[in-house]
Amino acid sequence: MKLEQKQLEVIENYLNWKELVQVDLKNEVLDHMATSIENRMEEDEVAFSMAFKDVVLIWEKELTNYSSPLIVLLFSGPKMLIYKCVKVLNTINA
């Protein structure tokens, strides 16, 4: 089952609301979320809204607003994005 464009826009709007603005990462997460929603809809025979809520709960921890002591006042955002930034900074500083 493929999601409709409007359903994909719901996911994208959610990611924008969670301030996941880094394009490559946002597209990757959108793809993972869409696939999980499609699978849930197909396997459990639930509507998009129910599958979306379930998948959002799974991703909530990774998309929670977060800041790292390494980049303290410069930036805060989704946990997964901050972790990626810290990893890059650690590589540069090594």
GROMACS .gro file of N, CA, C and O in nm:
model
  376
    1MET      N    1   0.084  -0.118   0.000
    1MET     CA    2   0.000   0.000   0.000
    1MET      C    3   0.089   0.124   0.000
    1MET      O    4   0.178   0.137   0.082
    2LYS      N    5   0.067   0.212  -0.094
    2LYS     CA    6   0.142   0.337  -0.102
    2LYS      C    7   0.059   0.450  -0.043
    2LYS      O    8  -0.062   0.457  -0.062
    3LEU      N    9   0.127   0.538   0.029
    3LEU     CA   10   0.059   0.653   0.086
    3LEU      C   11   0.027   0.755  -0.022
    3LEU      O   12   0.101   0.769  -0.120
    4GLU      N   13  -0.081   0.827  -0.001
    4GLU     CA   14  -0.119   0.935  -0.092
    4GLU      C   15  -0.034   1.058  -0.063
    4GLU      O   16   0.024   1.071   0.045
    5GLN      N   17  -0.028   1.149  -0.159
    5GLN     CA   18   0.051   1.271  -0.143
    5GLN      C   19   0.009   1.349  -0.018
    5GLN      O   20   0.094   1.399   0.054
    6LYS      N   21  -0.120   1.359   0.009
    6LYS     CA   22  -0.167   1.432   0.127
    6LYS      C   23  -0.117   1.367   0.255
    6LYS      O   24  -0.087   1.436   0.353
    7GLN      N   25  -0.109   1.236   0.257
    7GLN     CA   26  -0.060   1.165   0.375
    7GLN      C   27   0.090   1.189   0.394
    7GLN      O   28   0.137   1.208   0.506
    8LEU      N   29   0.164   1.191   0.283
    8LEU     CA   30   0.306   1.222   0.291
    8LEU      C   31   0.327   1.365   0.341
    8LEU      O   32   0.421   1.392   0.417
    9GLU      N   33   0.238   1.455   0.301
    9GLU     CA   34   0.247   1.594   0.347
    9GLU      C   35   0.221   1.604   0.497
    9GLU      O   36   0.280   1.687   0.565
   10VAL      N   37   0.133   1.519   0.550
   10VAL     CA   38   0.109   1.516   0.695
   10VAL      C   39   0.238   1.480   0.768
   10VAL      O   40   0.274   1.543   0.868
   11ILE      N   41   0.308   1.380   0.717
   11ILE     CA   42   0.435   1.338   0.779
   11ILE      C   43   0.538   1.451   0.767
   11ILE      O   44   0.606   1.484   0.865
   12GLU      N   45   0.548   1.511   0.650
   12GLU     CA   46   0.644   1.619   0.630
   12GLU      C   47   0.613   1.738   0.720
   12GLU      O   48   0.703   1.798   0.780
   13ASN      N   49   0.486   1.772   0.735
   13ASN     CA   50   0.447   1.881   0.825
   13ASN      C   51   0.484   1.849   0.969
   13ASN      O   52   0.527   1.937   1.043
   14TYR      N   53   0.468   1.724   1.009
   14TYR     CA   54   0.507   1.682   1.142
   14TYR      C   55   0.658   1.700   1.161
   14TYR      O   56   0.702   1.753   1.264
   15LEU      N   57   0.736   1.660   1.063
   15LEU     CA   58   0.882   1.674   1.073
   15LEU      C   59   0.924   1.821   1.076
   15LEU      O   60   1.017   1.858   1.147
   16ASN      N   61   0.854   1.904   1.001
   16ASN     CA   62   0.881   2.048   1.007
   16ASN      C   63   0.847   2.103   1.145
   16ASN      O   64   0.921   2.184   1.199
   17TRP      N   65   0.736   2.059   1.200
   17TRP     CA   66   0.695   2.102   1.334
   17TRP      C   67   0.798   2.060   1.439
   17TRP      O   68   0.824   2.132   1.535
   18LYS      N   69   0.860   1.944   1.418
   18LYS     CA   70   0.965   1.895   1.508
   18LYS      C   71   1.100   1.960   1.478
   18LYS      O   72   1.201   1.924   1.537
   19GLU      N   73   1.103   2.055   1.385
   19GLU     CA   74   1.221   2.132   1.348
   19GLU      C   75   1.332   2.046   1.286
   19GLU      O   76   1.451   2.074   1.302
   20LEU      N   77   1.292   1.944   1.216
   20LEU     CA   78   1.388   1.862   1.142
   20LEU      C   79   1.400   1.924   1.003
   20LEU      O   80   1.326   1.891   0.911
   21VAL      N   81   1.491   2.019   0.991
   21VAL     CA   82   1.500   2.098   0.868
   21VAL      C   83   1.617   2.059   0.779
   21VAL      O   84   1.624   2.104   0.665
   22GLN      N   85   1.710   1.979   0.830
   22GLN     CA   86   1.822   1.933   0.748
   22GLN      C   87   1.765   1.840   0.641
   22GLN      O   88   1.709   1.734   0.673
   23VAL      N   89   1.774   1.879   0.517
   23VAL     CA   90   1.700   1.816   0.407
   23VAL      C   91   1.728   1.666   0.393
   23VAL      O   92   1.634   1.586   0.385
   24ASP      N   93   1.854   1.627   0.389
   24ASP     CA   94   1.886   1.485   0.371
   24ASP      C   95   1.831   1.401   0.485
   24ASP      O   96   1.772   1.295   0.462
   25LEU      N   97   1.850   1.447   0.606
   25LEU     CA   98   1.803   1.373   0.723
   25LEU      C   99   1.650   1.369   0.727
   25LEU      O  100   1.591   1.266   0.754
   26LYS      N  101   1.587   1.483   0.694
   26LYS     CA  102   1.440   1.488   0.692
   26LYS      C  103   1.384   1.390   0.589
   26LYS      O  104   1.289   1.317   0.618
   27ASN      N  105   1.443   1.386   0.471
   27ASN     CA  106   1.395   1.294   0.367
   27ASN      C  107   1.413   1.148   0.410
   27ASN      O  108   1.328   1.064   0.382
   28GLU      N  109   1.524   1.120   0.476
   28GLU     CA  110   1.550   0.983   0.523
   28GLU      C  111   1.447   0.942   0.629
   28GLU      O  112   1.391   0.833   0.624
   29VAL      N  113   1.422   1.031   0.724
   29VAL     CA  114   1.325   1.001   0.829
   29VAL      C  115   1.184   0.991   0.769
   29VAL      O  116   1.107   0.901   0.805
   30LEU      N  117   1.151   1.080   0.677
   30LEU     CA  118   1.020   1.075   0.612
   30LEU      C  119   1.001   0.940   0.542
   30LEU      O  120   0.895   0.878   0.554
   31ASP      N  121   1.104   0.894   0.474
   31ASP     CA  122   1.096   0.765   0.405
   31ASP      C  123   1.075   0.651   0.504
   31ASP      O  124   0.990   0.563   0.483
   32HIS      N  125   1.151   0.652   0.613
   32HIS     CA  126   1.136   0.547   0.715
   32HIS      C  127   0.997   0.550   0.778
   32HIS      O  128   0.935   0.445   0.798
   33MET      N  129   0.951   0.670   0.811
   33MET     CA  130   0.819   0.682   0.873
   33MET      C  131   0.709   0.637   0.776
   33MET      O  132   0.617   0.565   0.815
   34ALA      N  133   0.719   0.679   0.651
   34ALA     CA  134   0.618   0.642   0.551
   34ALA      C  135   0.613   0.491   0.533
   34ALA      O  136   0.504   0.431   0.530
   35THR      N  137   0.729   0.428   0.526
   35THR     CA  138   0.733   0.282   0.510
   35THR      C  139   0.672   0.212   0.631
   35THR      O  140   0.594   0.117   0.616
   36SER      N  141   0.704   0.260   0.750
   36SER     CA  142   0.647   0.201   0.872
   36SER      C  143   0.495   0.218   0.876
   36SER      O  144   0.423   0.126   0.915
   37ILE      N  145   0.448   0.334   0.835
   37ILE     CA  146   0.303   0.360   0.833
   37ILE      C  147   0.235   0.269   0.731
   37ILE      O  148   0.131   0.209   0.760
   38GLU      N  149   0.294   0.260   0.612
   38GLU     CA  150   0.239   0.171   0.510
   38GLU      C  151   0.230   0.027   0.559
   38GLU      O  152   0.127  -0.039   0.542
   39ASN      N  153   0.338  -0.020   0.620
   39ASN     CA  154   0.339  -0.157   0.672
   39ASN      C  155   0.233  -0.177   0.780
   39ASN      O  156   0.164  -0.279   0.781
   40ARG      N  157   0.223  -0.081   0.869
   40ARG     CA  158   0.124  -0.090   0.977
   40ARG      C  159  -0.018  -0.091   0.921
   40ARG      O  160  -0.102  -0.168   0.966
   41MET      N  161  -0.043  -0.006   0.824
   41MET     CA  162  -0.176   0.000   0.763
   41MET      C  163  -0.211  -0.133   0.696
   41MET      O  164  -0.324  -0.180   0.706
   42GLU      N  165  -0.113  -0.191   0.630
   42GLU     CA  166  -0.135  -0.316   0.556
   42GLU      C  167  -0.145  -0.436   0.649
   42GLU      O  168  -0.239  -0.516   0.640
   43GLU      N  169  -0.049  -0.450   0.739
   43GLU     CA  170  -0.043  -0.568   0.825
   43GLU      C  171  -0.153  -0.569   0.931
   43GLU      O  172  -0.211  -0.674   0.959
   44ASP      N  173  -0.179  -0.453   0.992
   44ASP     CA  174  -0.277  -0.447   1.101
   44ASP      C  175  -0.413  -0.395   1.056
   44ASP      O  176  -0.504  -0.380   1.139
   45GLU      N  177  -0.422  -0.361   0.927
   45GLU     CA  178  -0.547  -0.312   0.869
   45GLU      C  179  -0.605  -0.196   0.950
   45GLU      O  180  -0.721  -0.197   0.991
   46VAL      N  181  -0.521  -0.094   0.971
   46VAL     CA  182  -0.565   0.025   1.041
   46VAL      C  183  -0.560   0.143   0.946
   46VAL      O  184  -0.491   0.141   0.843
   47ALA      N  185  -0.631   0.248   0.982
   47ALA     CA  186  -0.634   0.370   0.901
   47ALA      C  187  -0.503   0.447   0.915
   47ALA      O  188  -0.426   0.426   1.010
   48PHE      N  189  -0.480   0.537   0.821
   48PHE     CA  190  -0.358   0.618   0.824
   48PHE      C  191  -0.343   0.689   0.957
   48PHE      O  192  -0.233   0.692   1.014
   49SER      N  193  -0.449   0.749   1.008
   49SER     CA  194  -0.438   0.828   1.131
   49SER      C  195  -0.388   0.745   1.248
   49SER      O  196  -0.303   0.789   1.326
   50MET      N  197  -0.435   0.622   1.261
   50MET     CA  198  -0.391   0.534   1.370
   50MET      C  199  -0.246   0.491   1.348
   50MET      O  200  -0.165   0.493   1.441
   51ALA      N  201  -0.212   0.454   1.227
   51ALA     CA  202  -0.075   0.413   1.197
   51ALA      C  203   0.022   0.530   1.217
   51ALA      O  204   0.131   0.512   1.271
   52PHE      N  205  -0.019   0.649   1.177
   52PHE     CA  206   0.063   0.768   1.195
   52PHE      C  207   0.090   0.793   1.344
   52PHE      O  208   0.205   0.816   1.384
   53LYS      N  209  -0.013   0.787   1.426
   53LYS     CA  210   0.004   0.807   1.571
   53LYS      C  211   0.100   0.706   1.630
   53LYS      O  212   0.186   0.740   1.712
   54ASP      N  213   0.089   0.580   1.590
   54ASP     CA  214   0.177   0.476   1.642
   54ASP      C  215   0.322   0.500   1.602
   54ASP      O  216   0.413   0.484   1.684
   55VAL      N  217   0.343   0.537   1.478
   55VAL     CA  218   0.479   0.559   1.428
   55VAL      C  219   0.539   0.685   1.492
   55VAL      O  220   0.658   0.688   1.526
   56VAL      N  221   0.459   0.787   1.511
   56VAL     CA  222   0.506   0.909   1.578
   56VAL      C  223   0.556   0.876   1.718
   56VAL      O  224   0.660   0.927   1.762
   57LEU      N  225   0.486   0.789   1.788
   57LEU     CA  226   0.530   0.749   1.922
   57LEU      C  227   0.666   0.681   1.919
   57LEU      O  228   0.749   0.701   2.008
   58ILE      N  229   0.689   0.602   1.817
   58ILE     CA  230   0.818   0.533   1.803
   58ILE      C  231   0.931   0.633   1.779
   58ILE      O  232   1.039   0.620   1.835
   59TRP      N  233   0.905   0.736   1.699
   59TRP     CA  234   1.008   0.834   1.662
   59TRP      C  235   1.019   0.949   1.762
   59TRP      O  236   1.115   1.028   1.754
   60GLU      N  237   0.926   0.961   1.854
   60GLU     CA  238   0.921   1.077   1.944
   60GLU      C  239   1.054   1.103   2.015
   60GLU      O  240   1.100   1.216   2.022
   61LYS      N  241   1.117   1.000   2.068
   61LYS     CA  242   1.242   1.018   2.143
   61LYS      C  243   1.351   1.078   2.054
   61LYS      O  244   1.423   1.168   2.096
   62GLU      N  245   1.366   1.027   1.934
   62GLU     CA  246   1.470   1.075   1.844
   62GLU      C  247   1.443   1.216   1.791
   62GLU      O  248   1.536   1.287   1.753
   63LEU      N  249   1.318   1.256   1.789
   63LEU     CA  250   1.282   1.387   1.732
   63LEU      C  251   1.257   1.492   1.840
   63LEU      O  252   1.219   1.605   1.809
   64THR      N  253   1.281   1.456   1.966
   64THR     CA  254   1.264   1.551   2.075
   64THR      C  255   1.369   1.660   2.065
   64THR      O  256   1.484   1.633   2.031
   65ASN      N  257   1.330   1.784   2.094
   65ASN     CA  258   1.423   1.895   2.090
   65ASN      C  259   1.535   1.871   2.191
   65ASN      O  260   1.509   1.833   2.305
   66TYR      N  261   1.658   1.892   2.151
   66TYR     CA  262   1.773   1.853   2.230
   66TYR      C  263   1.888   1.950   2.202
   66TYR      O  264   1.896   2.007   2.095
   67SER      N  265   1.974   1.967   2.298
   67SER     CA  266   2.094   2.047   2.279
   67SER      C  267   2.211   1.972   2.340
   67SER      O  268   2.194   1.897   2.436
   68SER      N  269   2.327   1.994   2.289
   68SER     CA  270   2.448   1.928   2.338
   68SER      C  271   2.540   2.031   2.402
   68SER      O  272   2.552   2.143   2.353
   69PRO      N  273   2.609   1.993   2.511
   69PRO     CA  274   2.703   2.086   2.572
   69PRO      C  275   2.813   2.132   2.475
   69PRO      O  276   2.865   2.241   2.488
   70LEU      N  277   2.841   2.049   2.376
   70LEU     CA  278   2.946   2.082   2.279
   70LEU      C  279   2.907   2.202   2.192
   70LEU      O  280   2.989   2.282   2.153
   71ILE      N  281   2.780   2.214   2.164
   71ILE     CA  282   2.733   2.324   2.078
   71ILE      C  283   2.626   2.407   2.148
   71ILE      O  284   2.542   2.470   2.084
   72VAL      N  285   2.635   2.414   2.276
   72VAL     CA  286   2.541   2.470   2.371
   72VAL      C  287   2.445   2.574   2.316
   72VAL      O  288   2.329   2.546   2.295
   73LEU      N  289   2.488   2.695   2.299
   73LEU     CA  290   2.396   2.804   2.265
   73LEU      C  291   2.376   2.823   2.116
   73LEU      O  292   2.292   2.902   2.075
   74LEU      N  293   2.453   2.753   2.037
   74LEU     CA  294   2.446   2.774   1.893
   74LEU      C  295   2.323   2.713   1.829
   74LEU      O  296   2.266   2.770   1.738
   75PHE      N  297   2.285   2.597   1.878
   75PHE     CA  298   2.180   2.525   1.807
   75PHE      C  299   2.114   2.423   1.896
   75PHE      O  300   2.180   2.358   1.976
   76SER      N  301   1.987   2.411   1.884
   76SER     CA  302   1.915   2.299   1.943
   76SER      C  303   1.819   2.248   1.836
   76SER      O  304   1.781   2.321   1.745
   77GLY      N  305   1.782   2.124   1.847
   77GLY     CA  306   1.695   2.066   1.746
   77GLY      C  307   1.671   1.921   1.778
   77GLY      O  308   1.698   1.876   1.890
   78PRO      N  309   1.618   1.845   1.682
   78PRO     CA  310   1.591   1.704   1.705
   78PRO      C  311   1.716   1.630   1.749
   78PRO      O  312   1.826   1.654   1.700
   79LYS      N  313   1.699   1.542   1.844
   79LYS     CA  314   1.810   1.469   1.905
   79LYS      C  315   1.900   1.403   1.801
   79LYS      O  316   2.022   1.412   1.808
   80MET      N  317   1.839   1.339   1.701
   80MET     CA  318   1.919   1.270   1.601
   80MET      C  319   2.006   1.367   1.521
   80MET      O  320   2.118   1.334   1.483
   81LEU      N  321   1.957   1.488   1.497
   81LEU     CA  322   2.035   1.588   1.424
   81LEU      C  323   2.151   1.639   1.510
   81LEU      O  324   2.263   1.652   1.463
   82ILE      N  325   2.125   1.664   1.637
   82ILE     CA  326   2.229   1.711   1.728
   82ILE      C  327   2.338   1.605   1.741
   82ILE      O  328   2.458   1.636   1.738
   83TYR      N  329   2.300   1.479   1.756
   83TYR     CA  330   2.399   1.373   1.766
   83TYR      C  331   2.488   1.369   1.641
   83TYR      O  332   2.608   1.349   1.649
   84LYS      N  333   2.425   1.389   1.525
   84LYS     CA  334   2.501   1.388   1.400
   84LYS      C  335   2.599   1.507   1.397
   84LYS      O  336   2.714   1.492   1.358
   85CYS      N  337   2.555   1.624   1.442
   85CYS     CA  338   2.642   1.742   1.447
   85CYS      C  339   2.759   1.721   1.542
   85CYS      O  340   2.872   1.755   1.510
   86VAL      N  341   2.730   1.665   1.659
   86VAL     CA  342   2.835   1.639   1.757
   86VAL      C  343   2.937   1.542   1.701
   86VAL      O  344   3.057   1.559   1.718
   87LYS      N  345   2.890   1.440   1.632
   87LYS     CA  346   2.980   1.341   1.573
   87LYS      C  347   3.074   1.408   1.471
   87LYS      O  348   3.194   1.382   1.470
   88VAL      N  349   3.019   1.496   1.389
   88VAL     CA  350   3.100   1.567   1.291
   88VAL      C  351   3.201   1.657   1.361
   88VAL      O  352   3.319   1.660   1.326
   89LEU      N  353   3.157   1.731   1.463
   89LEU     CA  354   3.248   1.819   1.536
   89LEU      C  355   3.359   1.740   1.606
   89LEU      O  356   3.474   1.783   1.609
   90ASN      N  357   3.325   1.627   1.661
   90ASN     CA  358   3.428   1.543   1.726
   90ASN      C  359   3.530   1.493   1.625
   90ASN      O  360   3.648   1.484   1.655
   91THR      N  361   3.486   1.462   1.505
   91THR     CA  362   3.576   1.416   1.400
   91THR      C  363   3.671   1.528   1.359
   91THR      O  364   3.791   1.507   1.339
   92ILE      N  365   3.618   1.649   1.348
   92ILE     CA  366   3.699   1.766   1.309
   92ILE      C  367   3.801   1.798   1.419
   92ILE      O  368   3.915   1.830   1.389
   93ASN      N  369   3.758   1.789   1.544
   93ASN     CA  370   3.844   1.825   1.656
   93ASN      C  371   3.946   1.716   1.692
   93ASN      O  372   4.035   1.739   1.772
   94ALA      N  373   3.931   1.598   1.635
   94ALA     CA  374   4.019   1.486   1.671
   94ALA      C  375   4.155   1.496   1.608
   94ALA      O  376   4.188   1.559   1.520
   0.00000   0.00000   0.00000
